[in-house]
Coordinates of C-alpha atoms in Angstrom, one line a residue:
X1391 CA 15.9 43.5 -32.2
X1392 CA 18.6 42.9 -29.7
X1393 CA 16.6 44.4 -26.8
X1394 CA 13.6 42.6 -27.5
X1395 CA 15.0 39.0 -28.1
X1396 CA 17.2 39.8 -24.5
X1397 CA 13.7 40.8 -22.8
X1398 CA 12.1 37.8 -24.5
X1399 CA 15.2 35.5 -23.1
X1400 CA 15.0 37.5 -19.8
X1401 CA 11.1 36.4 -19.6
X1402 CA 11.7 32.8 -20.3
X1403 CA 14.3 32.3 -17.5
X1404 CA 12.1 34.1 -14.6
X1405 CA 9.5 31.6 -15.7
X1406 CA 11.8 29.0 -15.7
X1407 CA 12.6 29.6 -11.6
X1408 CA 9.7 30.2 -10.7
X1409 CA 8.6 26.5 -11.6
X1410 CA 10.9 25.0 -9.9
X1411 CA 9.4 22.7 -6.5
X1412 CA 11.4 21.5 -3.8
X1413 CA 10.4 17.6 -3.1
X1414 CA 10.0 17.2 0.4
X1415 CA 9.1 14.3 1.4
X1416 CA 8.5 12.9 5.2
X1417 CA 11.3 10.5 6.4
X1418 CA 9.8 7.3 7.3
X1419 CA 10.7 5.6 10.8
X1420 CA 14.2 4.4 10.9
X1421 CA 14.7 1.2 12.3
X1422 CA 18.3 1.9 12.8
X1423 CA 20.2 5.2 13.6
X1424 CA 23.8 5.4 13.0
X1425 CA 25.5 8.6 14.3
X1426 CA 28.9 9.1 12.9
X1427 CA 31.7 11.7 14.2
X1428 CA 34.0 12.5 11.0
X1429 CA 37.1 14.5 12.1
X1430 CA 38.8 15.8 8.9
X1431 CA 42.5 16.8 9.2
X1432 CA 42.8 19.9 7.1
X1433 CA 46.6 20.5 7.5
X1434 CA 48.5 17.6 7.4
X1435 CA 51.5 19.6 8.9
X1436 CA 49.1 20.5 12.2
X1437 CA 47.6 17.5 12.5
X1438 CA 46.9 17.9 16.5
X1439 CA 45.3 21.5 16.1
X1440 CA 44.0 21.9 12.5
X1441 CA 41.2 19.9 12.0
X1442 CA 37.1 20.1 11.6
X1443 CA 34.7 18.0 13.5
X1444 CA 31.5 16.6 11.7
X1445 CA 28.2 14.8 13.0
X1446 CA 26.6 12.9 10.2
X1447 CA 23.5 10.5 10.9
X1448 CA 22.6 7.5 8.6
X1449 CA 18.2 6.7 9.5
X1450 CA 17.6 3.2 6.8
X1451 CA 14.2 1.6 7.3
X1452 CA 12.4 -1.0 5.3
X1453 CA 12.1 1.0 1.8
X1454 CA 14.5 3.7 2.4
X1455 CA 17.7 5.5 3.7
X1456 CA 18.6 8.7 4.5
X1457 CA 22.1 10.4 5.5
X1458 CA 22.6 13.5 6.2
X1459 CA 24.8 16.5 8.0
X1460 CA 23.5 16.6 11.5
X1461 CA 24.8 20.3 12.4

């Protein structure tokens, strides 16, 4: 009974995945463009030689706005 209602459970899930759909939709023209450069101190102790460095990019047009990690 186990077995069954595990292979039963096992069944459903797969299903499950496989139904999933990635929404990918086309950016429309920007009619601005920000580019940002986010440096992120990670030790506050090395502040001068422990730190990341991030691009980021804001696009906004008439009905929409996207921002996203430029790297």
């Amino acid at each position: 009974m186990r077995t069954t209602l595990f292979i039963i459970i096992c069944t459903l899930a797969m299903n499950l995945q496989a139904k999933i759909v990635i929404d990918e939709r086309k950016i429309e023209s920007a009619i601005i463009e920000v580019l940002y450069k986010r440096i992120k101190v990670t030790d506050t102790l090395l502040v001068d030689t422990d730190f990341k460095t991030d691009f980021l990019t804001l696009r906004a047009g008439k009905n929409s706005s996207a921002f996203y990690h430029a790297n």
